[in-house]
Coordinates of C-alpha atoms in Angstrom, one line a residue:
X161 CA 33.1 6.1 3.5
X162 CA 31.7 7.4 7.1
X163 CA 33.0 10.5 6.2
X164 CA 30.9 10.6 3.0
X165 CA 27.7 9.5 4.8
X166 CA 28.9 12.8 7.2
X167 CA 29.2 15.0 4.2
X168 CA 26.2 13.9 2.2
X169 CA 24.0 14.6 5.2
X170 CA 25.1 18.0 6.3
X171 CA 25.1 19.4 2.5
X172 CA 21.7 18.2 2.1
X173 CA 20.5 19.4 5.5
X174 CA 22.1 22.7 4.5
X175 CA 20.5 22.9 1.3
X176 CA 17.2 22.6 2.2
X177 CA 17.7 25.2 5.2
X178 CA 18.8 27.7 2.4
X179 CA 16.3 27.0 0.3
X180 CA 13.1 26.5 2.2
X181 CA 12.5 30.7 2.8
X182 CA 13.4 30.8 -0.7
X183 CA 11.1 28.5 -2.1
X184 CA 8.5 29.9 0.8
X185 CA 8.7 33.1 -1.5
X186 CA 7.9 31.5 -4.5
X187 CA 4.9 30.0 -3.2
X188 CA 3.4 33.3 -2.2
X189 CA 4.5 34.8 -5.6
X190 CA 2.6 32.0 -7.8
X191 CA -0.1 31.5 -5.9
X192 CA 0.4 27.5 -4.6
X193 CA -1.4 28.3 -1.4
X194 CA -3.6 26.4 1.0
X195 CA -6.4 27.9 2.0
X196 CA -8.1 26.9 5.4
X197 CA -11.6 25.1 5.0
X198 CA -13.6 22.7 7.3
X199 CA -11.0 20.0 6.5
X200 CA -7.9 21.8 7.1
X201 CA -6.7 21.9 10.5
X202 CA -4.6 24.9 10.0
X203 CA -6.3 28.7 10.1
X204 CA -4.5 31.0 8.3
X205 CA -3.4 30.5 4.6
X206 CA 0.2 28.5 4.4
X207 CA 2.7 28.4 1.1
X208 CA 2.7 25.0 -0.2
X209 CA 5.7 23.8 -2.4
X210 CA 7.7 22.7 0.2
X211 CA 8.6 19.4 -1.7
X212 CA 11.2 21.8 -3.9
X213 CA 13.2 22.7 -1.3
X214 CA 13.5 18.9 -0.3
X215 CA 13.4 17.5 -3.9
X216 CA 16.5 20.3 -4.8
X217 CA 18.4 19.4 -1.3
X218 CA 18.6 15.9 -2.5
X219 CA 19.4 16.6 -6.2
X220 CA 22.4 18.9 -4.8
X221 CA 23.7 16.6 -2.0
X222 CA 23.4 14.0 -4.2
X223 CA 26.0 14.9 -7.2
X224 CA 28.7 15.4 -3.9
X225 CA 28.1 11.5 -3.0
X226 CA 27.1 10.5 -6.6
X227 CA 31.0 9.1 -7.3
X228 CA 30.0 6.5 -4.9
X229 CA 26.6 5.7 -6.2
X230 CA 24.7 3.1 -8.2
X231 CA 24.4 5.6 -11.5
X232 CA 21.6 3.7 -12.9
X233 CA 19.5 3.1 -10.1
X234 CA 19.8 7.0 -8.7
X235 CA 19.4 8.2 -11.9
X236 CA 16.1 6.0 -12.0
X237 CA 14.9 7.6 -8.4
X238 CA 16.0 11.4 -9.6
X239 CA 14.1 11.0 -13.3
X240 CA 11.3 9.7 -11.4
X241 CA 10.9 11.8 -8.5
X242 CA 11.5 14.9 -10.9
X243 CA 8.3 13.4 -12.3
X244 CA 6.3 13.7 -9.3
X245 CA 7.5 16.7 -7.7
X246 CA 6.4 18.2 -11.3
X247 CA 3.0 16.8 -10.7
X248 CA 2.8 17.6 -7.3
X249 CA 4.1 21.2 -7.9
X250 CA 1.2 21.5 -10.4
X251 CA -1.3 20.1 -8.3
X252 CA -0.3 22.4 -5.7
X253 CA -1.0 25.6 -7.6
X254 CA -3.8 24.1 -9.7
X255 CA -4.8 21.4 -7.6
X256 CA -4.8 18.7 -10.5
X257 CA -7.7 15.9 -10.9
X258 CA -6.9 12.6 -9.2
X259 CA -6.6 10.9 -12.8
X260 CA -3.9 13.2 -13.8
X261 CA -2.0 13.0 -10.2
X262 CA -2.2 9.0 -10.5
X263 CA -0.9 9.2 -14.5
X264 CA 2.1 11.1 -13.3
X265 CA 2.8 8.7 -10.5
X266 CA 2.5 5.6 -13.0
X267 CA 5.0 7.0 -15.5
X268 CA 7.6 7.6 -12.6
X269 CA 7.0 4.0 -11.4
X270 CA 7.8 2.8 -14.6
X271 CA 11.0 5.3 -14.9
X272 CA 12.2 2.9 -12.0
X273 CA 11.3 0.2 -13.6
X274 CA 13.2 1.3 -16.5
X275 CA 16.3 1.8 -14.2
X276 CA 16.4 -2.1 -13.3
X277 CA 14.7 -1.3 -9.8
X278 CA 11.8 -4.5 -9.2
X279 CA 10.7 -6.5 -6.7
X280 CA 11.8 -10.1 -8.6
X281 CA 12.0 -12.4 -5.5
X282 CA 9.9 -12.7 -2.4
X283 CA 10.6 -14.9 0.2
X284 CA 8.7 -18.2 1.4
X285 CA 8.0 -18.1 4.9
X286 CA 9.4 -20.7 6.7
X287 CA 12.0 -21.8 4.7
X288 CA 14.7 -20.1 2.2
X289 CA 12.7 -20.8 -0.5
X290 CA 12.7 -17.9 -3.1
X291 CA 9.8 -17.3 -5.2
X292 CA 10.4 -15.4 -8.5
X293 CA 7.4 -13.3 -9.9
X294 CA 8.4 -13.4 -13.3
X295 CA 5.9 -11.0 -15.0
X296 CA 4.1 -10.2 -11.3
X297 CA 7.4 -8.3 -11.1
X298 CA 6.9 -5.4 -12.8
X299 CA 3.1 -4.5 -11.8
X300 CA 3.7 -5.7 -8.6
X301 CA 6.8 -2.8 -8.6
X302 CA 4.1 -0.3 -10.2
X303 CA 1.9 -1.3 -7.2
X304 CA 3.8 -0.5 -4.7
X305 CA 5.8 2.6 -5.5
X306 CA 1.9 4.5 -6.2
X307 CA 0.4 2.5 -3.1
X308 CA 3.1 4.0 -0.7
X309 CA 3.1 7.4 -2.5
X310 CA -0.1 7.7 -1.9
X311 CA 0.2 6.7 1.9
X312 CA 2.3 9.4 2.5
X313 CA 0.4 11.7 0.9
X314 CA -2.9 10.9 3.1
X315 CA -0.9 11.3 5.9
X316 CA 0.1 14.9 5.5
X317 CA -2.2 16.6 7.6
X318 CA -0.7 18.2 10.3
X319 CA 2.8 20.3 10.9
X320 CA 5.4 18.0 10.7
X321 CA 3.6 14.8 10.3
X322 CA 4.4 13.1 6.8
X323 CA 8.1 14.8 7.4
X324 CA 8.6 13.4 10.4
X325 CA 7.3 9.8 9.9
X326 CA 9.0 9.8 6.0
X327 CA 12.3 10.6 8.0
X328 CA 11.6 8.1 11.0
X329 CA 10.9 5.5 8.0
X330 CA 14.1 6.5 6.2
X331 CA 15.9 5.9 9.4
X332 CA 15.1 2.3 9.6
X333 CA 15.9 2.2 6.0
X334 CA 19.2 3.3 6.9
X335 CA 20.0 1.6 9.4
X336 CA 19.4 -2.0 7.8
X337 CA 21.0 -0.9 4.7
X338 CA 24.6 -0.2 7.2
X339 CA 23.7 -3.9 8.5
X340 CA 23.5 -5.3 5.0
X341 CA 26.4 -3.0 3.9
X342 CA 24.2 -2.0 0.9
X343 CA 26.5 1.4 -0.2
X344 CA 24.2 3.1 -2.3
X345 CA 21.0 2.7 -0.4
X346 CA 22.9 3.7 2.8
X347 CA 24.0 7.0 0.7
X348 CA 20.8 7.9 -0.8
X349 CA 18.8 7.2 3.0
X350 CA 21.4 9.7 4.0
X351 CA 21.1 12.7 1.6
X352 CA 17.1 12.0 2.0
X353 CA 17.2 12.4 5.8
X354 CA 19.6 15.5 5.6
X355 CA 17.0 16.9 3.0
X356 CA 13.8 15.8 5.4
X357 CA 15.3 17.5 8.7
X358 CA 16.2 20.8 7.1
X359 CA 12.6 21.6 6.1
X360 CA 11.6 20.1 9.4
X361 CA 12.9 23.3 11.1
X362 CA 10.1 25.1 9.1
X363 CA 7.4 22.3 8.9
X364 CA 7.2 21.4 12.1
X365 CA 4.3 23.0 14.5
X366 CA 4.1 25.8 13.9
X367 CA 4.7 25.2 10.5
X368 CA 6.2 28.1 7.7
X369 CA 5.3 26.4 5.0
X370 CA 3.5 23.0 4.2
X371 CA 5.7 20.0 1.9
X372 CA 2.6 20.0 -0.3
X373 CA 1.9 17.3 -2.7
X374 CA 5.5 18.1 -4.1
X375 CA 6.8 17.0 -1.3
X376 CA 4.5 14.3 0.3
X377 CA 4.4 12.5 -3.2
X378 CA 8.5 13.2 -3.5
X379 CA 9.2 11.1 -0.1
X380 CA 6.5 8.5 -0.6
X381 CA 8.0 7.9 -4.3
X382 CA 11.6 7.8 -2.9
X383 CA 10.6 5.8 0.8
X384 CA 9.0 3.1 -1.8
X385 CA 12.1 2.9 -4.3
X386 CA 14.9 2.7 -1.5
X387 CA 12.5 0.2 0.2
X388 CA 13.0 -1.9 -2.8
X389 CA 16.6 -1.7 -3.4
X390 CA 17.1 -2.0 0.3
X391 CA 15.6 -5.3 0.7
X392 CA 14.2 -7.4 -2.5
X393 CA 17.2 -9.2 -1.6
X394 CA 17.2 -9.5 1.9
X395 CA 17.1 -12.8 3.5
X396 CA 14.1 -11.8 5.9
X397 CA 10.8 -11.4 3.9
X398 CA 11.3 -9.0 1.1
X399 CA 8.1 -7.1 1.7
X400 CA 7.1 -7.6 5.3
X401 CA 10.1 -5.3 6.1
X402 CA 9.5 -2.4 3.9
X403 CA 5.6 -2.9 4.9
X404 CA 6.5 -2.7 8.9
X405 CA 8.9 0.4 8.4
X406 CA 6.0 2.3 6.6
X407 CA 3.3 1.4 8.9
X408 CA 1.4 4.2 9.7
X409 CA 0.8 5.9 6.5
X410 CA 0.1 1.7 4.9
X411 CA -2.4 0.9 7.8
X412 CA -3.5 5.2 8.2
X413 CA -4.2 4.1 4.2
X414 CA -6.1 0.6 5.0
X415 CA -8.2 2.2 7.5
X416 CA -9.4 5.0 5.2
X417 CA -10.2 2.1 2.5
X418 CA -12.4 0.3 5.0
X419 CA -13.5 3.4 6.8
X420 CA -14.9 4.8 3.4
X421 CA -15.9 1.1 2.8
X422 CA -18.3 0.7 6.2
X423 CA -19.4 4.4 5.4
X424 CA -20.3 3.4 1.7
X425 CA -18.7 6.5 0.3
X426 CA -15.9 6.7 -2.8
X427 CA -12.7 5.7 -1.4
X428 CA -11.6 8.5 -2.7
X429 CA -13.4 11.5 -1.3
X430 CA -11.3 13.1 1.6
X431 CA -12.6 12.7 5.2
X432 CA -11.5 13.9 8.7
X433 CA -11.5 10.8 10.4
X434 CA -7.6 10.2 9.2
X435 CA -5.6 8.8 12.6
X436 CA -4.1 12.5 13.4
X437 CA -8.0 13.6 13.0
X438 CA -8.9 11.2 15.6
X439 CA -5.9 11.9 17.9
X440 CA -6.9 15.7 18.2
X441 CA -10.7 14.8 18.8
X442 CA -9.4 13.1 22.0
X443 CA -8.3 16.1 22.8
X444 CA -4.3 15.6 22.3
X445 CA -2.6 19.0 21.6
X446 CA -1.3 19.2 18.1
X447 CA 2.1 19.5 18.6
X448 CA 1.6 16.0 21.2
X449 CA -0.6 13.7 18.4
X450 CA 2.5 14.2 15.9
X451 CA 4.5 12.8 18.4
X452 CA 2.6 10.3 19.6
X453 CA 2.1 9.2 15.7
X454 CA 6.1 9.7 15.3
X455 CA 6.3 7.0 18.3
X456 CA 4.0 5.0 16.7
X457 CA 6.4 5.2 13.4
X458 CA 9.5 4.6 15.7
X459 CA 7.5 1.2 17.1
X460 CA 7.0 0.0 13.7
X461 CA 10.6 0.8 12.8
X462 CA 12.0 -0.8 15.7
X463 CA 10.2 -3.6 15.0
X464 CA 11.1 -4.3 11.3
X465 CA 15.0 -3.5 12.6
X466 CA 14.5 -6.3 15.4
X467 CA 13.0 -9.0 12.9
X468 CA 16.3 -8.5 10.5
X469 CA 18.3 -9.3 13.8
X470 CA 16.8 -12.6 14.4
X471 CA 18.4 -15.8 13.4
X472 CA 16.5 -18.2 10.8
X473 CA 15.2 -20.5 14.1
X474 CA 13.7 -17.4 16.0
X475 CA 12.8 -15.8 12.4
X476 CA 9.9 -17.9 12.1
X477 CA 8.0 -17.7 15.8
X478 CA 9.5 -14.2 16.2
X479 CA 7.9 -13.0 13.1
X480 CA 4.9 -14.7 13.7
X481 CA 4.4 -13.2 17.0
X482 CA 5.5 -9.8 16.0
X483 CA 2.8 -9.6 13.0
X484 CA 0.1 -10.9 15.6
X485 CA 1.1 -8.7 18.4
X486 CA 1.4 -5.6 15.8
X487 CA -2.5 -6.4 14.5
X488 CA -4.3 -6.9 17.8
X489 CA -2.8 -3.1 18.5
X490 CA -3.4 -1.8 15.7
X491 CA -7.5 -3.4 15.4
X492 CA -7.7 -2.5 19.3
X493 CA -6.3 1.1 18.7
X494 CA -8.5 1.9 15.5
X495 CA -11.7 0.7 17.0
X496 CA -11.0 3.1 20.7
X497 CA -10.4 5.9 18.5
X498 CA -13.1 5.4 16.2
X499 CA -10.9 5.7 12.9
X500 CA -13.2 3.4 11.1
X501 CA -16.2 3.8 12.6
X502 CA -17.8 5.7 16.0
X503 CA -20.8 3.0 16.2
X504 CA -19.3 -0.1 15.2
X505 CA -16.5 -1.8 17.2
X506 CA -17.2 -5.4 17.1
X507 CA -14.0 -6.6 18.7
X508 CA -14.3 -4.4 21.8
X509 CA -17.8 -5.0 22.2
X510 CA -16.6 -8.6 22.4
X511 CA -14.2 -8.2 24.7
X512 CA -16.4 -6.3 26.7
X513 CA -18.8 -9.2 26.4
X514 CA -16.3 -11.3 27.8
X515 CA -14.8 -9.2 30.5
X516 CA -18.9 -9.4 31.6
X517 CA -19.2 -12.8 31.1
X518 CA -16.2 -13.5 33.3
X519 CA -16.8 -11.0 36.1
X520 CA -19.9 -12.7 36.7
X521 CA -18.7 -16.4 37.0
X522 CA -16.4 -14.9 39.5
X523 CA -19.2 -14.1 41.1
X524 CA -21.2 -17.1 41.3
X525 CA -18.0 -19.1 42.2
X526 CA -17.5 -17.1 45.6

């Protein structure tokens, strides 16, 4: 089976070194281009489409592991993301209206629905109670598979950035799957990753070619399915794991929600205010913010893999520290980089208040 994994990996990885130039080509020839504007970071117009090259490495690497595969449930993920690499494609050359974009990613939800794929059981914490959702199951499936499209899609911003975290996210995926001995997921994480790390060598900075909505709403759609099959069984809780390993395009996602929120504008009008837009305003290089953000990704991985290590006794504190330890970052990071708002920072301004308050009592006691 190692041997496999070996095989699946390097014929994906191959595929989508083949076919990125190729599929570069075919941007240019149609016309899916991205044009630089006051958003863009980038300066000269890019091929978009990128998503086919991955999208086909996987489809190709996957009928040499299928034998060893789940039929139904790969066949649920490959119907599905056909569905949204169509849409993306589209919206790539004819950039599509959110409604449309969001239609498409419903009826490939459902397509893994279909396929048997649902979030059925979530743990209690604090016990081994198991709580079945009955009819939650199925929109609560729906819910997550567009939420974390989505989040990798608002992500992908700079060279190498939605790639990168999808594959450091996939990685984690992986690697819990081996520990659970969960074949199919391990097989499918592997043929993803192969597919993810042969159009890195042309996405990352200075990117060839951008993934595009093809690809950004590809990996979300296939990061949110394998995060179901890899752990709505799992005796740690069934979503806080998949929730930790995508991190930083669920919370990058939050903070645009309350961002937009604060600044009383639609939530969904684009903004530059995104956590790689903050990063460069610091002035951080942009070749140093994706890895910083890939670290950040790595953090959040390392921390999902280390709650599955821990016994039922240290689940409990171990999780509850984890969670508490991961928020105070997170709300402390967001409000020194401004990614919700420049003005308002209530929690530093009260720890500031504090620190004040403090110093001067130390002074009066000498």
């Amino acid at each position: 089976m190692n041997v496999l994994y070996g095989i699946g990996f390097v014929v994906a990885c191959l595929i989508a070194l083949l076919m990125t130039p190729l599929v570069k080509r075919f941007a240019f020839w149609v016309g899916a281009v991205d044009a630089p504007n006051h958003r863009k970071v980038h300066s000269r117009i890019m091929p978009r489409l990128g998503g086919l090259a991955i999208f086909i490495a996987f489809v190709g690497a996957y009928f040499v592991v299928s034998p060893a595969v789940q039929s139904d449930v790969a066949l649920g993920l490959l119907v599905g993301g056909a569905i949204v690499v169509l849409v993306g494609a589209l919206d790539d050359r004819f950039d599509l209206s959110p409604r449309i974009k969001l239609l498409g990613q419903i009826i490939a939800a459902c397509v893994v629905v279909y396929s048997g794929v649902v979030i059925d059981l979530v743990n209690v914490p604090f016990g081994d109670t198991m709580i079945s959702l009955t009819w939650l199951s199925v929109p609560l499936t729906i819910f997550w598979i567009v939420g974390v499209t989505n989040a990798i899609n608002l992500i992908d911003g700079l060279d190498g950035l939605s790639a990168g975290v999808s594959g450091i996210a996939i990685t984690t995926i992986l690697v819990l799957a081996l520990m659970m001995g969960n074949v199919t997921v391990v097989l499918l994480s592997v043929i993803l990753l192969g597919s993810i790390i042969g159009f890195l060598f042309y996405n990352f900075h200075p990117a060839k070619i951008f993934m595009g909505d093809s690809g950004a709403l590809f990996l979300g759609f296939a990061l949110a399915t394998l995060s179901i099959l890899g752990f709505k069984q799992s005796i740690v809780l069934s979503l806080l794991v998949p929730i930790m390993i995508l991190g930083v395009p669920i919370s990058d996602t939050l903070f645009a929600i309350l961002r937009r929120w604060v600044n009383k504008t639609p939530i969904s009008k684009p903004d530059k205010s995104h956590l790689h837009h903050c990063l460069l305003q610091l002035g951080f290089s942009h070749r140093i913010t994706v890895l910083i953000i890939y670290g950040i990704a790595s953090i959040f991985g390392a921390s999902a893999v280390l709650l599955s290590y821990m016994s039922e006794q240290e689940l409990i504190w171990g999780m509850v520290l984890l969670i508490v330890v991961l928020i105070a970052i997170l709300v402390l990071g967001a409000e020194a980089i401004g990614i919700i708002s420049q003005t308002k920072k209530p929690v530093l301004r009260f720890l500031q208040k504090v620190r004040v308050l403090l110093s001067t009592r130390s002074r009066m006691t000498k």
